[in-house]
Amino acid sequence: MNSKISRRDFLKASTAGAAIAGASSAVADPTSRPPGRRGSERVEMIATNCEMCFWRCGVLAEVKDGKVLKLQGNPNHPMTKGKLCARGNAGTQLLYDPDRLKYPQMRIGSRGAGKLKRVSWDEALDQFAGRLKEIKQKYGPEAVAVFPHGVGSGFFATLMKAYGTPNAAETAFAQCFGPRDVAYLLTFGRPVGSPEPVDLEESKLIVLIGSHIGENIFTSQVTAFSEGLSRGAKLLVVDPRFSTAASKANWWLPIKPGSDIALLLAWSNVLITENLYDKEYLDQYAIGFKELTDHVQGFTPEWAESLTDISASQIRETARAMAEAKPAVALHPGRHVTWYGNDTQRARAMAILTALLGAYGRKGGIFLPTKLKQGKIPLPPMPESEKGRADGGGDKYPLAAEEAQGLTQGLVEATLTAKPYPIKAWVVYGQNVLESIPQKQRTLEAIKQLELLVVVDVLPNEQTDYADIVLPEATYLERYDPPMISTTSKRPFVSVRQPACEPMYETKPGWWIAKQMAKRLNLDAYFPWSDPDDHLRRVVSPLGVNTSELMSLGAVSFPGKPYIEDRAEEDGPLFPTQSGKIELYSAVLNDLHFDPMPVYHAPEQPPPGHLRLIYGRAPMHTMTRSENNAWLDDLMPENQVWVSTKNASSLRLTEGDVVTLENQDGFRSDPIHVRVTERIRDDCAYMVHGFGAVAPKERKAYRRGTGDTKLITRVAVDPIMGGTGMRVNFVRLLTSEGKV
Amino acid sequence: MARYAMVIKTERCVGCQSCTIACKSEWNVPNGFARTRVPETGTRGTFPNLNTCFHVKQCNHCDRPTCVPACPSGATYQGEDGTVHIDRALCIGCGACVAACPYGARYIDPAAGKADKCDFCAPRREQGLAPACVLTCPGEAKVFGNLEDPASDVYRLVYREGARRMVSNAVAIGPNVYYTGTPEHLEVQAASFAPVPPRTIAPGYIWGAFAKKLVLIAVSASFAGQAIAFFRQLAVGEKRFED
Amino acid sequence: MNQQPIPSHPVPLTAEAATALEQLTIKKHDVAIVLLHWFNASVWLMELLSGLALIVAPAYRVMPQWYLIMIASAFGSRANLLRVHVALGLTWIVVFTVYGVFGYRNYLRKEVLVNEIGLDHDDWQWLRIRLLLILNRTKEALPEQGSYNAGQKLFALLVYTALPVIAITGIIMTFHLIGTAVVAWAMLLHFVAVGIVVSGLMVHAYMGAVFPEERPAFFSMITGRVNELFAYKHHFKWWKQAKIEQRHWQQEFHSTTPSEPKSD
């Protein structure tokens, strides 16, 4: 399937690629593709994209005799341009990880014991299909909940939807960027999307509210960030912790956690009362300005000062800096924004501020996506469920009505309570439900009540020890997945994922598993394509892309129309809201009895002796996905809990001491080392998410550091769209003697 | 001819370690070691006035390297283009060069039993390719080029834009990795990573201090003894045998 | 002469008796020993020449720059030089290990441990008197010596101590055994042990090849035989033992073989 080519062919293809009508691809830079190991050996360079995180940077795999020798960035990729982060470079350590899942398995012991026996694919798939049929008969297809996440998840989502269940959710929505997508949809008529369309490189002032770019690594975002700073952009970071980004900032505002809305409202107040907003822009494009003006009257910097721990003068100074830089102010919408339960409103405040600065659709601000005419593979109509969704989306949470807006914790709840109806089976693909869904104690309870748990994964993480059937998927380097079609890049593009080598052991690509299941469930009609080549062709040919060119280059880009001035009538409305304008005042929210404009509500404070637990990312890891990677573990084998120097000394802790954390509900973490630092407020404790593996089969990751998920036993649910705010747990530090 | 150098743009570096891993995968650097790595400098100041950044640490291919004279077998040598190489065939892994490097840029590869370090990707450069770390860096923080080429970026950064060397009062051996950044960031890097005086390993010190002298004395004395005996023998003449 | 009694201690010889003795030769060294000796000599010489050319660092160096360049070019490259040095060293180790294993009974036990290294009372006297003789401080006669004199025994002792050090440190360096610190110390010990051997070797070479009195000894390392006068004078205890064995052999031979012409 994949196009195995020599360097000579690669060069030929890349120059020929430029001739495709309507597509303009970057001409490959010959100096950045090695012709071979140590020069004398010929290797094949296979272009694909990465899945070590979710950015899907372009990758070139150097392959010889079916073995992947090295990975590097694909210089042809219009967005990532040959750059590749530590995780991407370490992909070979996933491919050749001796701990990875190798063959299908079925449970023989009790749930969680991890006793699995090896079975054949036929046996496993027959069992899977058989059980699904049983459950459909006994309870109805809605009794199956699907947790599909990642590029290949589309096949499983299609499969299970065709099977008849409306219950599908991935943590991306309610545990990650759901709130901001809903908020920007309400305000501007579009969700933010991924990759985030933030024009960092052209910006004059970059504003990060909690974003920790530099520790959170998305390769091209770092490139744009560094480029922007290098061109003289100023940087304003609002974060209770002195992050890497803060270390480069002109202003670091160590905000009191949970008070961001107060700060955003105060900024809006300054811009409006001092007449610093982009009047022309708002006159032309926005409605609700009058309501907003009235609304923010009382939200002065002086009002915000005691709420945020940021001085009024600093609030004014930074507001004025934003005004001076407007409209080239890149107020980053953030990515993981499920913090305090009022996150949609906070994102609304950010959207409003963006609009006040005239930055939406403008150079240096938030740019507009460019539509691409993606091929839709015609499928028979999907069955409609009378029972409807079980997770509360669209019903209890009115603005989580779309299919892509599933609520994972809602499915957990439904499984536990059997309301609105029983959920008896879970099918999990590419998602670590025990670590990515908060309130792990509930997830474990729910799993115990399932009649069927099927996990399709690559590594033997904890959830595979609870599964009835474990299906080993081939890694991203060994499989075809649907191409990435990115509209939220300045130059929209299509990028391909094709195998660099044959699947190892008895692993299979997700598309094959889905198709095999479809056969057994008589759902072949929903998979009308015969093989990956066919699937790819159907998806990309409406774009005018030749699949073999795409497979040899890795990615093909198209001209973008990122700014308002680029757009014409045929590109559709600039602001596809109900009113066709930017809605500073949201009638939709008002009609649903939510605040039409954001209002500040103080978050609960930590009880005495407790610190608020906050968490984040590390540049060499992707949450729990990379925890067993030999090279990445070498860089960072465990996480640490950051506490301020003052806290440490009053608790008589020194650097490197081992502590256990206990939260407000009495749940305890595993032992973790302390990092004593000035870089964090006295009311917080911080750790990187993605450690503390409890699956002994992940030998390199086992028991290193601690997971934060087991401490996130409480969530603050966003009433608007069901997002689970996770920064509402409070911990105290216990030494080995038992208390501090 | 050529003098290769690198410039690190501190403000673009986020300490993501992509360079460390790209290099590791290119050159099979074992776990626990690195040819290039990017440690944090450690934080200075008190909340909320803080200063920290990342420092790229690797072989600097110094103008006057202290590792080259430390190597007993001459396995470490400096090329015409200024880059310092290790000839693995000549290296016995005694560690003298590791101790002699003021920047801690070297390590002994435990599997091969030989010294290893960054060589500016010499085999890649032979193919006309840039070093792996430079190409992979998401922040585009690493610039590589020839300081003797006025058209190169490194020339401009070093000679026109004030990119600075990481030197100290004790050690100024002409490192060819330069840094740009804010004065605060350069200062905090210097505070944590300024070069330390090179060490001679104990056996080398002993050899240099007195063992070599003792051996030379022993050999010379022995030789002198023979010479004296020889001349006496010539003077006395040979006897057939003694009675 | 073979009819005369074998003296138990050396007696002054008449000129005629001395001349007669000088005509006779007696076997001193087995062929194996001779071959091993020259194998040693040639390998050690090449190892020394190549080894000296391998030490380049100014702090460690012994030879001048032109020497280093000359030897390296002779071998093509310094890397080749090291390869040859290692190959020769390993060859030597293999040969001597084989010698040790197979020749233990015949050679190692008696030849080495007793003859070559064992210092008895006579040996210590010999050392004292020899030294005083050089300094012209005595008129004593040198005591009887065995197969090797005390000076030769000291040299053998030195070699048997230093060579294993050289060999083992060489192996440690070649295969990077135990750890880097150990390799570094091995390097130092290798150099020092070689220096010690070279010092002793110069005496040995002078005594063997240049010093006229010992000339017969030198030739004995080629032919395997030494003239009886030399043996009588310098290695009496060995000569005596050898003569007694020779008589026994002759008696046996005569008793079993008819009409053997009388050898005289």
mmCIF file of N, CA and C in Angstrom, chain A residues 647-648 650-654 656-662 668-672 674 732-740:
data_model
loop_
_atom_site.group_PDB
_atom_site.id
_atom_site.type_symbol
_atom_site.label_atom_id
_atom_site.label_comp_id
_atom_site.label_asym_id
_atom_site.label_seq_id
_atom_site.Cartn_x
_atom_site.Cartn_y
_atom_site.Cartn_z
ATOM 1 N N ASN A 647 5.941 27.083 51.464
ATOM 2 C CA ASN A 647 5.186 25.907 51.900
ATOM 3 C C ASN A 647 6.109 24.802 52.332
ATOM 4 N N ALA A 648 7.140 24.591 51.557
ATOM 5 C CA ALA A 648 8.066 23.492 51.865
ATOM 6 C C ALA A 648 8.714 23.706 53.213
ATOM 7 N N SER A 650 7.601 25.488 55.732
ATOM 8 C CA SER A 650 6.676 25.339 56.858
ATOM 9 C C SER A 650 6.279 23.885 57.043
ATOM 10 N N LEU A 651 6.380 23.096 55.997
ATOM 11 C CA LEU A 651 6.088 21.666 56.127
ATOM 12 C C LEU A 651 7.370 20.884 56.397
ATOM 13 N N ARG A 652 8.449 21.603 56.531
ATOM 14 C CA ARG A 652 9.760 20.998 56.770
ATOM 15 C C ARG A 652 10.127 19.961 55.708
ATOM 16 N N LEU A 653 9.921 20.367 54.478
ATOM 17 C CA LEU A 653 10.279 19.505 53.357
ATOM 18 C C LEU A 653 11.447 20.100 52.604
ATOM 19 N N THR A 654 12.343 19.244 52.120
ATOM 20 C CA THR A 654 13.410 19.734 51.256
ATOM 21 C C THR A 654 13.325 19.050 49.890
ATOM 22 N N GLY A 656 13.483 16.906 46.834
ATOM 23 C CA GLY A 656 13.703 15.471 46.657
ATOM 24 C C GLY A 656 13.041 14.602 47.708
ATOM 25 N N ASP A 657 12.492 15.196 48.724
ATOM 26 C CA ASP A 657 11.787 14.387 49.729
ATOM 27 C C ASP A 657 10.631 13.664 49.068
ATOM 28 N N VAL A 658 10.285 12.515 49.635
ATOM 29 C CA VAL A 658 9.157 11.757 49.090
ATOM 30 C C VAL A 658 7.923 12.031 49.931
ATOM 31 N N VAL A 659 6.835 12.352 49.269
ATOM 32 C CA VAL A 659 5.578 12.590 49.981
ATOM 33 C C VAL A 659 4.461 11.805 49.302
ATOM 34 N N THR A 660 3.369 11.694 50.048
ATOM 35 C CA THR A 660 2.133 11.192 49.452
ATOM 36 C C THR A 660 1.144 12.340 49.569
ATOM 37 N N LEU A 661 0.278 12.475 48.569
ATOM 38 C CA LEU A 661 -0.720 13.530 48.627
ATOM 39 C C LEU A 661 -2.062 12.918 49.007
ATOM 40 N N GLU A 662 -2.785 13.620 49.859
ATOM 41 C CA GLU A 662 -4.123 13.150 50.213
ATOM 42 C C GLU A 662 -5.094 14.272 49.902
ATOM 43 N N ARG A 668 -5.636 8.970 48.324
ATOM 44 C CA ARG A 668 -4.195 9.211 48.377
ATOM 45 C C ARG A 668 -3.513 8.875 47.067
ATOM 46 N N SER A 669 -2.422 9.594 46.836
ATOM 47 C CA SER A 669 -1.624 9.314 45.646
ATOM 48 C C SER A 669 -0.566 8.260 45.988
ATOM 49 N N ASP A 670 0.196 7.891 44.995
ATOM 50 C CA ASP A 670 1.395 7.084 45.225
ATOM 51 C C ASP A 670 2.517 8.017 45.665
ATOM 52 N N PRO A 671 3.626 7.482 46.165
ATOM 53 C CA PRO A 671 4.724 8.362 46.578
ATOM 54 C C PRO A 671 5.266 9.162 45.407
ATOM 55 N N ILE A 672 5.636 10.391 45.707
ATOM 56 C CA ILE A 672 6.158 11.278 44.666
ATOM 57 C C ILE A 672 7.201 12.197 45.282
ATOM 58 N N VAL A 674 9.315 15.647 45.868
ATOM 59 C CA VAL A 674 8.954 17.059 45.981
ATOM 60 C C VAL A 674 9.950 17.926 45.222
ATOM 61 N N ARG A 732 -3.252 17.732 50.682
ATOM 62 C CA ARG A 732 -2.210 18.052 51.651
ATOM 63 C C ARG A 732 -1.106 17.030 51.483
ATOM 64 N N LEU A 733 0.097 17.443 51.905
ATOM 65 C CA LEU A 733 1.263 16.612 51.683
ATOM 66 C C LEU A 733 1.569 15.816 52.935
ATOM 67 N N LEU A 734 1.722 14.527 52.764
ATOM 68 C CA LEU A 734 2.056 13.665 53.889
ATOM 69 C C LEU A 734 3.450 13.091 53.683
ATOM 70 N N THR A 735 4.245 13.156 54.752
ATOM 71 C CA THR A 735 5.549 12.501 54.637
ATOM 72 C C THR A 735 5.371 11.030 54.977
ATOM 73 N N SER A 736 6.463 10.288 54.947
ATOM 74 C CA SER A 736 6.333 8.857 55.205
ATOM 75 C C SER A 736 5.880 8.576 56.627
ATOM 76 N N GLU A 737 6.055 9.557 57.504
ATOM 77 C CA GLU A 737 5.580 9.319 58.877
ATOM 78 C C GLU A 737 4.058 9.365 58.972
ATOM 79 N N GLY A 738 3.441 9.823 57.902
ATOM 80 C CA GLY A 738 1.977 9.760 57.893
ATOM 81 C C GLY A 738 1.320 11.120 57.908
ATOM 82 N N LYS A 739 1.999 12.093 58.402
ATOM 83 C CA LYS A 739 1.354 13.400 58.367
ATOM 84 C C LYS A 739 2.379 14.523 58.310
ATOM 85 N N VAL A 740 1.918 15.656 57.877
ATOM 86 C CA VAL A 740 2.772 16.842 57.849
ATOM 87 C C VAL A 740 2.013 17.979 58.492
#
